[in-house]
Coordinates of C-alpha atoms in Angstrom, one line a residue:
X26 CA 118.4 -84.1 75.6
X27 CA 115.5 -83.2 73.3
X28 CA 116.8 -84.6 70.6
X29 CA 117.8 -87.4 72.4
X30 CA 114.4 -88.0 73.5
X31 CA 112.7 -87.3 70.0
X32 CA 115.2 -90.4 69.0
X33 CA 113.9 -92.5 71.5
X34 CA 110.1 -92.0 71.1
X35 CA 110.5 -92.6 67.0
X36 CA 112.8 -95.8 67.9
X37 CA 109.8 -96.8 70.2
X38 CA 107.5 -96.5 67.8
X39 CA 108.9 -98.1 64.8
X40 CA 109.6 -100.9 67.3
X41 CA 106.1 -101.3 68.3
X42 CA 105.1 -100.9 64.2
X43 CA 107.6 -103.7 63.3
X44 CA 106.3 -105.8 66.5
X45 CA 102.6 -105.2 65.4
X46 CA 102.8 -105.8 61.8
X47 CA 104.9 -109.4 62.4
X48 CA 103.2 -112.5 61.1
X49 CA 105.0 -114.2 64.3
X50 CA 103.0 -112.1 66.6
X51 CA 99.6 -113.0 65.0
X52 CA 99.8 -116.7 65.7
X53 CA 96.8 -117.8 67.6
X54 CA 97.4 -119.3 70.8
X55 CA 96.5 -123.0 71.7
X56 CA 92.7 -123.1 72.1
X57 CA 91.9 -120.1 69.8
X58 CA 88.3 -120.3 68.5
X59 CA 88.6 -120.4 64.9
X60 CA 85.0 -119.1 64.4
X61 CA 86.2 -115.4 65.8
X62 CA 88.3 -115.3 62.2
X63 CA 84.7 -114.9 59.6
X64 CA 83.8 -111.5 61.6
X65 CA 87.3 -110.3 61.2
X66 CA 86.9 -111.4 57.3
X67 CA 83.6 -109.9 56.8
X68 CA 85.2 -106.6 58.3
X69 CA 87.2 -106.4 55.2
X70 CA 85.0 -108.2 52.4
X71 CA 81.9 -105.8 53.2
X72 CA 83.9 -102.7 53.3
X73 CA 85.5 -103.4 49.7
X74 CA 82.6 -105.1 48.3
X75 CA 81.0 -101.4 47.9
X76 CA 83.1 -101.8 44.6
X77 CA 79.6 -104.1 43.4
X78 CA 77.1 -101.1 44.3
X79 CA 79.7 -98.3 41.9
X80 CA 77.1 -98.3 39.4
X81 CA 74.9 -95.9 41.4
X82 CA 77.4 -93.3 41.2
X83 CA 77.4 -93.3 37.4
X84 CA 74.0 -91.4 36.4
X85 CA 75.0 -88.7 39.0
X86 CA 78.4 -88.6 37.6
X87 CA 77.7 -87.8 34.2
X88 CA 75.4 -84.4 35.8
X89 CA 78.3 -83.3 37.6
X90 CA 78.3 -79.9 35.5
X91 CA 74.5 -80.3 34.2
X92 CA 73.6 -81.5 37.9
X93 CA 69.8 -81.7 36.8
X94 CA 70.7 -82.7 33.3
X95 CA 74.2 -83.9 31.2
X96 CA 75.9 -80.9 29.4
X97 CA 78.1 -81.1 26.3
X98 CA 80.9 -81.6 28.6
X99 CA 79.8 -83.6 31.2
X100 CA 80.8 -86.9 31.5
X101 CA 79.4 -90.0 29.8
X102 CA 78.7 -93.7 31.0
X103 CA 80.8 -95.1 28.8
X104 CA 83.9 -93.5 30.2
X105 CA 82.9 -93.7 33.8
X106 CA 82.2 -97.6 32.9
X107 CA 86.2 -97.8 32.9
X108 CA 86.4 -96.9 36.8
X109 CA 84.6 -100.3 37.4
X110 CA 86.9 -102.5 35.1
X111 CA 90.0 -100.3 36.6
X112 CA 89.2 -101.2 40.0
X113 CA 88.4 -104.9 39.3
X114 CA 91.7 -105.5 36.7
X115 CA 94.1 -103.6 39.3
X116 CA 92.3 -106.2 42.1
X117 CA 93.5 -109.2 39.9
X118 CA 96.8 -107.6 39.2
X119 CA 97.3 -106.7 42.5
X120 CA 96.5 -110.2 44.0
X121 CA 98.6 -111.6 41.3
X122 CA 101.8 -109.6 42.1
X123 CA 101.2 -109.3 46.1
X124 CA 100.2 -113.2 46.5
X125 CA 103.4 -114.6 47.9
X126 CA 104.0 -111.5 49.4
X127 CA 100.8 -111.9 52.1
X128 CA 102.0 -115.3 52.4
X129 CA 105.1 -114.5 54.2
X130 CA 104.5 -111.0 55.7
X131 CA 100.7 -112.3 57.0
X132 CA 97.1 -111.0 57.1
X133 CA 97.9 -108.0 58.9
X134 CA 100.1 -106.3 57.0
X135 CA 98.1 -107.1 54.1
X136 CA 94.6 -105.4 55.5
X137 CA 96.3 -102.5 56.8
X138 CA 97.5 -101.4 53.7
X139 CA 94.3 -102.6 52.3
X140 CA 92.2 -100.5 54.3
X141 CA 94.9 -97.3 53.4
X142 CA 94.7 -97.9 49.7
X143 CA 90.6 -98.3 49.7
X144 CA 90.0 -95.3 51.7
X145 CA 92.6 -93.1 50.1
X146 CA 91.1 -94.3 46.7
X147 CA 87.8 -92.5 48.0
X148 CA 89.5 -89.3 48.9
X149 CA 91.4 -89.2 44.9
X150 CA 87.8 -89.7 43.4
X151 CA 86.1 -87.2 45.7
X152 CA 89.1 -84.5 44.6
X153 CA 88.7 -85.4 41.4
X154 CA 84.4 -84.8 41.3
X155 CA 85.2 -81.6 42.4
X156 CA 87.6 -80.1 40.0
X157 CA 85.9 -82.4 37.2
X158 CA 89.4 -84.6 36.6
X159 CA 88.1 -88.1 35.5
X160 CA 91.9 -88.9 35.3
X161 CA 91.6 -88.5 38.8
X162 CA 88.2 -91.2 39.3
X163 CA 90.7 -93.5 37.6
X164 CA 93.2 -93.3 39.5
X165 CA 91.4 -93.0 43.2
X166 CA 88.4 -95.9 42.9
X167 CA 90.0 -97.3 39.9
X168 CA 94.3 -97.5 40.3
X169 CA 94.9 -97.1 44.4
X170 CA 91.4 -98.3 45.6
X171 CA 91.8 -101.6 42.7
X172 CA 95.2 -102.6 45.2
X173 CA 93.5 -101.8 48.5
X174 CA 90.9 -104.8 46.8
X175 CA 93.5 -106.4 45.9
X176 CA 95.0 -107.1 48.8
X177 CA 91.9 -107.2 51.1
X178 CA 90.7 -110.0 49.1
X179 CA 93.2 -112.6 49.1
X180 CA 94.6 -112.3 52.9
X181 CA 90.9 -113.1 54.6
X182 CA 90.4 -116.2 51.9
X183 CA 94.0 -117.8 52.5
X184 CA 93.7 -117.3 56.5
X185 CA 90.4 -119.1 56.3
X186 CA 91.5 -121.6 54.1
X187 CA 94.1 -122.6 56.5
X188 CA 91.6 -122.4 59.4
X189 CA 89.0 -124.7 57.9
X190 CA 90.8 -127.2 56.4
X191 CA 88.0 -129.6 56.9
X192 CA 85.4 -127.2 55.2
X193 CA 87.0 -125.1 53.0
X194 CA 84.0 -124.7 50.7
X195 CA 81.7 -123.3 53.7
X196 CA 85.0 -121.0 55.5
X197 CA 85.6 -119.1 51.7
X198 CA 82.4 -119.0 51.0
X199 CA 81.3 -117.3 54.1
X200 CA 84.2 -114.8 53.7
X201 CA 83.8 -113.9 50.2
X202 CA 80.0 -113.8 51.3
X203 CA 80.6 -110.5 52.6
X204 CA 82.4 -109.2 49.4
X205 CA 79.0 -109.7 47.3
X206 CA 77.1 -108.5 50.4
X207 CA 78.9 -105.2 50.2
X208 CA 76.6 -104.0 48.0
X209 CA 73.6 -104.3 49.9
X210 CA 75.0 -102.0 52.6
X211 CA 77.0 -99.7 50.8
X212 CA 74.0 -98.9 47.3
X213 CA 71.4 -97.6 49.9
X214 CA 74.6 -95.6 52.0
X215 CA 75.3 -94.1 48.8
X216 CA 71.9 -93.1 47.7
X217 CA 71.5 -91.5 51.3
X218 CA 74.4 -90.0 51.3
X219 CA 74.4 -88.3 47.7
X220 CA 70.6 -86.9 48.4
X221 CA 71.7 -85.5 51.8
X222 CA 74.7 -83.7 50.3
X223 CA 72.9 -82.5 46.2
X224 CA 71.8 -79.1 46.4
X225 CA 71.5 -76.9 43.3
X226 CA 75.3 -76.8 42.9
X227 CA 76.6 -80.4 43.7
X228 CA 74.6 -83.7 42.5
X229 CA 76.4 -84.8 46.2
X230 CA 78.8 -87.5 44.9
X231 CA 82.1 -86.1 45.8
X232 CA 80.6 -85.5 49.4
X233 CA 79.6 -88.9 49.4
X234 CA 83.0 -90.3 48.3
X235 CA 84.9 -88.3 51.1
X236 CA 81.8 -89.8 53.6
X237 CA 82.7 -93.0 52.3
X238 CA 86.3 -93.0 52.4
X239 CA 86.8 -92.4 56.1
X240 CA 84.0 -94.9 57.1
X241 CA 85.7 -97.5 55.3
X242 CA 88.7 -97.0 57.0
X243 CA 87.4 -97.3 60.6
X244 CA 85.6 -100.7 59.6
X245 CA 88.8 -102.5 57.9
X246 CA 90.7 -101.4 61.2
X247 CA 88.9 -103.9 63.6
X248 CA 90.3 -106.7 60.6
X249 CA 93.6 -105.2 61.1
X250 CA 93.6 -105.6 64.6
X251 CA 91.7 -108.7 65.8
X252 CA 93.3 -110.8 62.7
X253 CA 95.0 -114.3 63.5
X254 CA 96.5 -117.2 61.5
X255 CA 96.9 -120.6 62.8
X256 CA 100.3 -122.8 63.9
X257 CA 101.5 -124.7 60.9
X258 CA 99.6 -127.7 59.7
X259 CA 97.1 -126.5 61.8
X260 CA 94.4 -129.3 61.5
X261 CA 90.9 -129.1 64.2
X262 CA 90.2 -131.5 66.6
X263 CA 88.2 -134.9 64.7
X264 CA 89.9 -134.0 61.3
X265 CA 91.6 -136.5 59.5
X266 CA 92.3 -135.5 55.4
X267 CA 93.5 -139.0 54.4
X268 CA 89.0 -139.7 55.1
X269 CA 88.3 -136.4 52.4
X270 CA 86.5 -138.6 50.0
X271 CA 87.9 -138.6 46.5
X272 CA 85.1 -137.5 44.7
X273 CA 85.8 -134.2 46.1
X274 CA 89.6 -133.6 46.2
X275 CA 91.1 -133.8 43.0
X276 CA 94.6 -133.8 44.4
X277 CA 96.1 -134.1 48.4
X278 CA 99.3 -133.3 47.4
X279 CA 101.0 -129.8 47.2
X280 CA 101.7 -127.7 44.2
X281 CA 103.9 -124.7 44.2
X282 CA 102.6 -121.5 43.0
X283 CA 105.6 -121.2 40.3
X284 CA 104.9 -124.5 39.2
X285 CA 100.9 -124.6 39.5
X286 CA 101.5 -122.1 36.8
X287 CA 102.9 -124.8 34.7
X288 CA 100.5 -126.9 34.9
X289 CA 97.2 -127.2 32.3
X290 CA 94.9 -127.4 35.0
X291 CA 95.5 -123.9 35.8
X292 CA 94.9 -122.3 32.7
X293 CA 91.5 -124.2 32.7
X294 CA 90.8 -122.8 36.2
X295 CA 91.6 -119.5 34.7
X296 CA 89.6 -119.7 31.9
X297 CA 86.5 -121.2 33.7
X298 CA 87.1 -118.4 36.4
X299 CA 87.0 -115.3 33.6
X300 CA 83.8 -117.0 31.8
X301 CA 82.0 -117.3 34.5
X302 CA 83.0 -113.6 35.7
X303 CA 83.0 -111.9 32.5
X304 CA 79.0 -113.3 32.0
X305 CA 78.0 -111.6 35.6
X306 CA 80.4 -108.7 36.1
X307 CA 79.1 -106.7 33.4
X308 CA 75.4 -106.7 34.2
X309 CA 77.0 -106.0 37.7
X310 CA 78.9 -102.9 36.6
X311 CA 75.8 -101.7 34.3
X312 CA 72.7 -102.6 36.7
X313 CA 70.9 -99.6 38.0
X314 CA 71.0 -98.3 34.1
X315 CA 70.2 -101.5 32.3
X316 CA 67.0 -102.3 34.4
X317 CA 65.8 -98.4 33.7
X318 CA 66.5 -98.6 30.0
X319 CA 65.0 -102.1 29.7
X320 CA 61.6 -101.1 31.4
X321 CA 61.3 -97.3 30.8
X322 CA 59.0 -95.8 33.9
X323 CA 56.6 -98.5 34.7
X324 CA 56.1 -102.4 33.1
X325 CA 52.8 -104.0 32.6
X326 CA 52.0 -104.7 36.1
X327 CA 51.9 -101.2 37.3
X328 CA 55.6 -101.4 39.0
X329 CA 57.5 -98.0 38.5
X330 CA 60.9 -98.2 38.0
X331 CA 62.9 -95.0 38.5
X332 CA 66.5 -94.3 40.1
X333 CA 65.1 -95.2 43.2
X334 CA 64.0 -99.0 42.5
X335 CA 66.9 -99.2 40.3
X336 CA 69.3 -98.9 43.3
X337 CA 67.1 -101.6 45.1
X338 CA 67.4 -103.4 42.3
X339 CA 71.5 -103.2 42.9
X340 CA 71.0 -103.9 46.2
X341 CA 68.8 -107.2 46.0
X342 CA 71.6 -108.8 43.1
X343 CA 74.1 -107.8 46.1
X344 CA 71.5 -109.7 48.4
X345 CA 71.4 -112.7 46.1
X346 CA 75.0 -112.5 44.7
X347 CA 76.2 -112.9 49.1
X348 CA 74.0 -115.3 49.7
X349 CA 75.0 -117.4 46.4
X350 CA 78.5 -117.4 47.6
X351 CA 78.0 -119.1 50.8
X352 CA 75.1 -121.3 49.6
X353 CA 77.2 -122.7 46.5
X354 CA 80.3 -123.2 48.5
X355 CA 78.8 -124.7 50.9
X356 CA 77.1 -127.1 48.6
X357 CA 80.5 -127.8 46.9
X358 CA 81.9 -129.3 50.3
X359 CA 79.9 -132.3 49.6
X360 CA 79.2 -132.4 45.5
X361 CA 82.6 -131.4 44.5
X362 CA 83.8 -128.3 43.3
X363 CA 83.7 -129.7 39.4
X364 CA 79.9 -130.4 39.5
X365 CA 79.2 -126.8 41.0
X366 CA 80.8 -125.1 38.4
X367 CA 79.2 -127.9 36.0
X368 CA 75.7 -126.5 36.9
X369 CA 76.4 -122.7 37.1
X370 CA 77.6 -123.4 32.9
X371 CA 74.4 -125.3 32.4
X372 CA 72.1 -123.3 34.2
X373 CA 73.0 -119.9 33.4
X374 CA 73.4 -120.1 29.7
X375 CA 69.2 -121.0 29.9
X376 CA 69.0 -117.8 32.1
X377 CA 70.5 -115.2 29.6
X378 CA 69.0 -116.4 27.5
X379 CA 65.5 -116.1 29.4
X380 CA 66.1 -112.5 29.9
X381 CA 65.5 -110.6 26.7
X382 CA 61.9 -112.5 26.7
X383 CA 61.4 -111.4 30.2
X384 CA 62.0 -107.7 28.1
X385 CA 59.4 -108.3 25.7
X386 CA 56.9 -109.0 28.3
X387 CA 57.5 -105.6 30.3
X388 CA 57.6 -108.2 33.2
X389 CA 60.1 -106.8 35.9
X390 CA 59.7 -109.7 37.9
X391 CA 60.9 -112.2 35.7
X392 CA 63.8 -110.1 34.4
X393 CA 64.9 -109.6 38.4
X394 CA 63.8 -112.8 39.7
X395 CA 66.3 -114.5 36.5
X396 CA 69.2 -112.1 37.5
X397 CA 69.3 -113.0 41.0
X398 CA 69.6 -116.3 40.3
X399 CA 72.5 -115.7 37.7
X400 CA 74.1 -113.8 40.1
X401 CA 73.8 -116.3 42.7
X402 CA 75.9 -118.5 40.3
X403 CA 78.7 -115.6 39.9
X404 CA 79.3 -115.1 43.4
X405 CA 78.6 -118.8 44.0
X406 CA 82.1 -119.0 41.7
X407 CA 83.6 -116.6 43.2
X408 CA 83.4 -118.6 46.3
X409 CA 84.2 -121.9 45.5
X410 CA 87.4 -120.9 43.1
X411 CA 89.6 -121.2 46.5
X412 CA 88.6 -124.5 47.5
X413 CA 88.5 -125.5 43.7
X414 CA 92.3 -124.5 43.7
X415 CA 92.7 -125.8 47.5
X416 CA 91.6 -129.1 45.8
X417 CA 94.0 -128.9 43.0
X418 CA 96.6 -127.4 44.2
X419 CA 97.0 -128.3 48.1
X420 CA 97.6 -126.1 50.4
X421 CA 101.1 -125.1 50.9
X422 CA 100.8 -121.5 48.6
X423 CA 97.2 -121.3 47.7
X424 CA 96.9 -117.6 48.9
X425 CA 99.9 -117.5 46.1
X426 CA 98.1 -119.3 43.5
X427 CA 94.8 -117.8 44.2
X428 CA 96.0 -114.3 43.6
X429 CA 97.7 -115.6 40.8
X430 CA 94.4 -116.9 38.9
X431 CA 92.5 -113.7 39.8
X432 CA 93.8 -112.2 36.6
X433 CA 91.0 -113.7 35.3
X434 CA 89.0 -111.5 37.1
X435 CA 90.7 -108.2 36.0
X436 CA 90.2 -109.6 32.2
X437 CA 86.6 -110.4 32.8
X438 CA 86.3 -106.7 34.7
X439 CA 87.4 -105.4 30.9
X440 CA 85.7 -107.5 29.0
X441 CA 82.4 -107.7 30.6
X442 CA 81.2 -104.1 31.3
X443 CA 83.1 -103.5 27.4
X444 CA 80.9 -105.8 25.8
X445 CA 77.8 -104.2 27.7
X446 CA 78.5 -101.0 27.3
X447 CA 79.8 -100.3 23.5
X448 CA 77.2 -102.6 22.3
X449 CA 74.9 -100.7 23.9
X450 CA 76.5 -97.6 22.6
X451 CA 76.8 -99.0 19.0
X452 CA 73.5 -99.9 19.1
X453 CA 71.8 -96.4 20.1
X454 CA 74.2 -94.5 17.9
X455 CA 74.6 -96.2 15.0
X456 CA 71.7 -98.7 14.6
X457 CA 69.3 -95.7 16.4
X458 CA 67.7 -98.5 18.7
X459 CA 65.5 -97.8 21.6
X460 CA 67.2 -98.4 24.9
X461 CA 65.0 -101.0 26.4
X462 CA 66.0 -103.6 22.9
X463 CA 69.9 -102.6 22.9
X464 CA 70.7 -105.5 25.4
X465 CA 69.2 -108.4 23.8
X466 CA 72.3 -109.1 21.7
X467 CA 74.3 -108.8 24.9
X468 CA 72.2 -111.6 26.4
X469 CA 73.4 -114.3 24.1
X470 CA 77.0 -113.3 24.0
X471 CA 77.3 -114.0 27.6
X472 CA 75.0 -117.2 27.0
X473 CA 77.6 -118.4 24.4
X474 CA 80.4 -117.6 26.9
X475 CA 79.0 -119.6 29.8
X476 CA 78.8 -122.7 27.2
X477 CA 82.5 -122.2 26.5
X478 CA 83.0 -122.2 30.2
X479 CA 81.2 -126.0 30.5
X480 CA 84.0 -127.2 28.3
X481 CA 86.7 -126.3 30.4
X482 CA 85.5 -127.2 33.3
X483 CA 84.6 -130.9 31.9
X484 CA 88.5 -130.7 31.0
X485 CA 89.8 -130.4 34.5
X486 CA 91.6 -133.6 35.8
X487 CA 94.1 -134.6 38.8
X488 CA 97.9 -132.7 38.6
X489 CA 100.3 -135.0 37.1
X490 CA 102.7 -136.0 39.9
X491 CA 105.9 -134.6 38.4
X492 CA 104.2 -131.4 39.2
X493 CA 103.7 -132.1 43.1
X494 CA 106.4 -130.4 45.9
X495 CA 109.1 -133.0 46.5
X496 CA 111.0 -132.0 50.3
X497 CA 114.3 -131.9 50.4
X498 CA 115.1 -134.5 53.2
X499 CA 118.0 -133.5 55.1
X500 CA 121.5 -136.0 54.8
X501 CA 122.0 -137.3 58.3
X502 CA 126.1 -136.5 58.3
X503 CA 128.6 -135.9 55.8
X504 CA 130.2 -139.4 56.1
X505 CA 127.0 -140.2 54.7
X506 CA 127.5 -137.9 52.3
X507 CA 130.8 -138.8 51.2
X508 CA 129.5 -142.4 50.7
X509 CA 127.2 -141.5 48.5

């Protein structure tokens, strides 16, 4: 009878698992408010956004031995520069191989194992601070965390797409909003939480990525839960897309996601995607440290610039780098995708370049007041990459396509903080520069890149029809057939 029972409860449950986890069963009814679907994004966006505020770990990190001071064997930023580009590669990959995959099994699934991968990348890393395994940082917040980004980045966008048909631009936007925003919550978090824990033996980071680990999980939970996906063809009430003005839409028709793949457009969307990631993601991954080796203690006007300020510092580009992505992508919805992207590769070129002269004039202002703007324009493409593919592509598998193209994202997460970060090592080592001149070089690299990304995006034209989804239309009987 026990046994018997045992059976019965574990039969129960895996019913009530499989009934849960059902795309079916997270159909919105008739008269669903489509609005309650950007809280249950944000739940996930601002939980993995923390990836954006890393860089405050990586001082304390390479003290874990030294804790007041780096020893022989201690870690250095170079190597713990990897765990960023780990995490942001393995979220492209992941996206790219799990994209049709959260397209038939739904947003649900995809969060839930989202929020297990994220939060269980914490617990790796904080194991691996304690026992000094860096193997281990790669692996936790690099490798498992990477697919927990992975998949909580696509399944909010593609629900939202499909919800907002009508303002696609504004829905993403306001979604991936909340990814650049993460940082803003979680850099402060993490300062708090790493002084609370250091003491003479710990510098408090492993504490912090326990701390961090189980918060994280409670937070994406409520996405789990409360997440819903419209009826097919779901279109609001007022909307008519024949009216979409052409200017804006590139293409009404669908593309597959195996054929999109095919098609040139897509490999200029890649490649405008990358440049304009690879330009921001590295003075993203390198922040906190670039602005303290730039300035020293203090700049000109009196403003001292220490760990402290340097973490605010993180926090404001997290600030500016949210409210970029919904600003742009709002903006987009009415100027079309192409010209946003044609003024974040005409602005931002001016910008990086601006910055090593903000430098020479020991001005901290300038140099943060021209970052925020630059990273306005990188999460302002984050943003507006859905809809630009939305546009392009239709809608029938742009989840698909837009996990697809986020490999362009894991190549600019390698090559962005690499390009910071050796040529700042070469430079120091080898050339024996001061830290505050070792980033001027840097500067006009990712100028150069951002011009390359202007001619690709001037590139971009409407799909070829050969590439658009023909249906099948059913034969009416097979005398009709046989006549034929």
């Amino acid at each position: 009878m026990g046994k018997a029972r045992s059976l019965l409860n574990k039969s129960t449950i895996f019913t009530f698992t499989m009934h849960f986890f059902d795309k079916s069963n997270t159909v919105a009814k008739k008269g669903y408010n489509r609005w309650k679907m950007l809280p249950v994004a944000l739940s996930i966006h601002l939980c993995i956004g923390q990836i954006y505020a890393f860089s405050v770990f990586n001082l304390p990190l390479t003290r874990v031995l030294g804790i007041s001071t780096s020893l022989q064997h201690d870690w250095k930023l170079t190597q713990l520069g990897w765990i960023f580009s780990l995490a942001l590669f393995f979220l492209g990959a992941s996206a790219a191989v799990f994209g049709k995959w959260v397209e038939r099994q739904g947003p649900r699934k995809a969060m839930f194992f989202s929020a297990i991968l994220f939060s269980s990348g914490f617990l790796i890393s904080a194991i691996g601070t304690f026992y000094h395994q860096l193997w281990l940082l790669y692996l936790g917040s690099g490798v498992v965390g990477g697919i927990g980004l992975g998949l909580g980045y696509i399944a909010p966008v593609s629900t939202l797409i499909k919800w907002f048909p009508d303002r696609p631009g504004m829905a993403t936007g306001m979604a991936i909003m909340g990814f650049g925003g993460g940082a803003m919550i979680a850099s402060p978090l993490s300062v708090f939480l790493m002084d609370m824990f250091s003491s003479a033996y710990s510098v408090g980071v492993g504490e912090t990525f326990l701390c961090l680990g189980f918060i994280y999980a409670l937070v994406m939970m409520y996405g789990v839960y409360f997440t819903r996906v419209p009826v097919n063809d779901y279109l609001p009430p007022g909307f008519d897309p024949s009216r979409q003005s052409k200017r804006k839409l590139l293409n009404v028709q669908d593309v597959d996601a195996d054929t999109a793949i095919r098609t040139p457009q897509f490999y200029l969307l890649f490649l405008v995607l990358m440049l304009n990631v690879t330009a921001g993601i590295g003075v993203l991954g390198q922040a906190s440290v670039m602005i303290q080796e730039t300035f020293g203690s203090v700049d000109d006007s009196g403003i001292r610039v220490n760990a402290a300020f340097a973490a605010g510092f993180v926090g404001i580009l997290s600030l500016f780098n949210m409210i970029g992505r919904f600003f742009w992508s709002s903006l987009s919805d009415y100027i079309g995708r192409k010209w946003t992207y044609g003024i974040f590769f005409s602005l931002g070129p001016l910008l990086f370049m601006f910055i090593p002269l903000a430098g020479e004039m020991n001005s901290v202002i300038l140099f943060v007041a021209a970052f925020c703007i630059i990273l306005t324009m990188y999460g302002g493409g984050f943003a507006t990459i859905p809809a630009y593919l939305r546009d392009t592509f239709g809608t029938m598998q742009v989840g698909a396509i837009h996990g697809r193209i986020l490999l362009a994202w894991s190549l600019a997460a390698i090559l962005g903080p690499a390009i910071i970060n050796y040529m700042r090592e070469y430079q120091i080592e080898q050339l024996q520069m001061p830290p505050s001149q070792v980033y001027t070089i840097t500067m006009y690299v990712m100028a150069g890149l951002l011009v390359l990304g202007f001619l690709c995006n001037a590139l971009i034209s409407p799909v070829n029809q050969k590439y658009h989804f023909k249906k099948i239309k059913p034969v009416a009987n097979n005398i009709e057939l046989l006549k034929n």
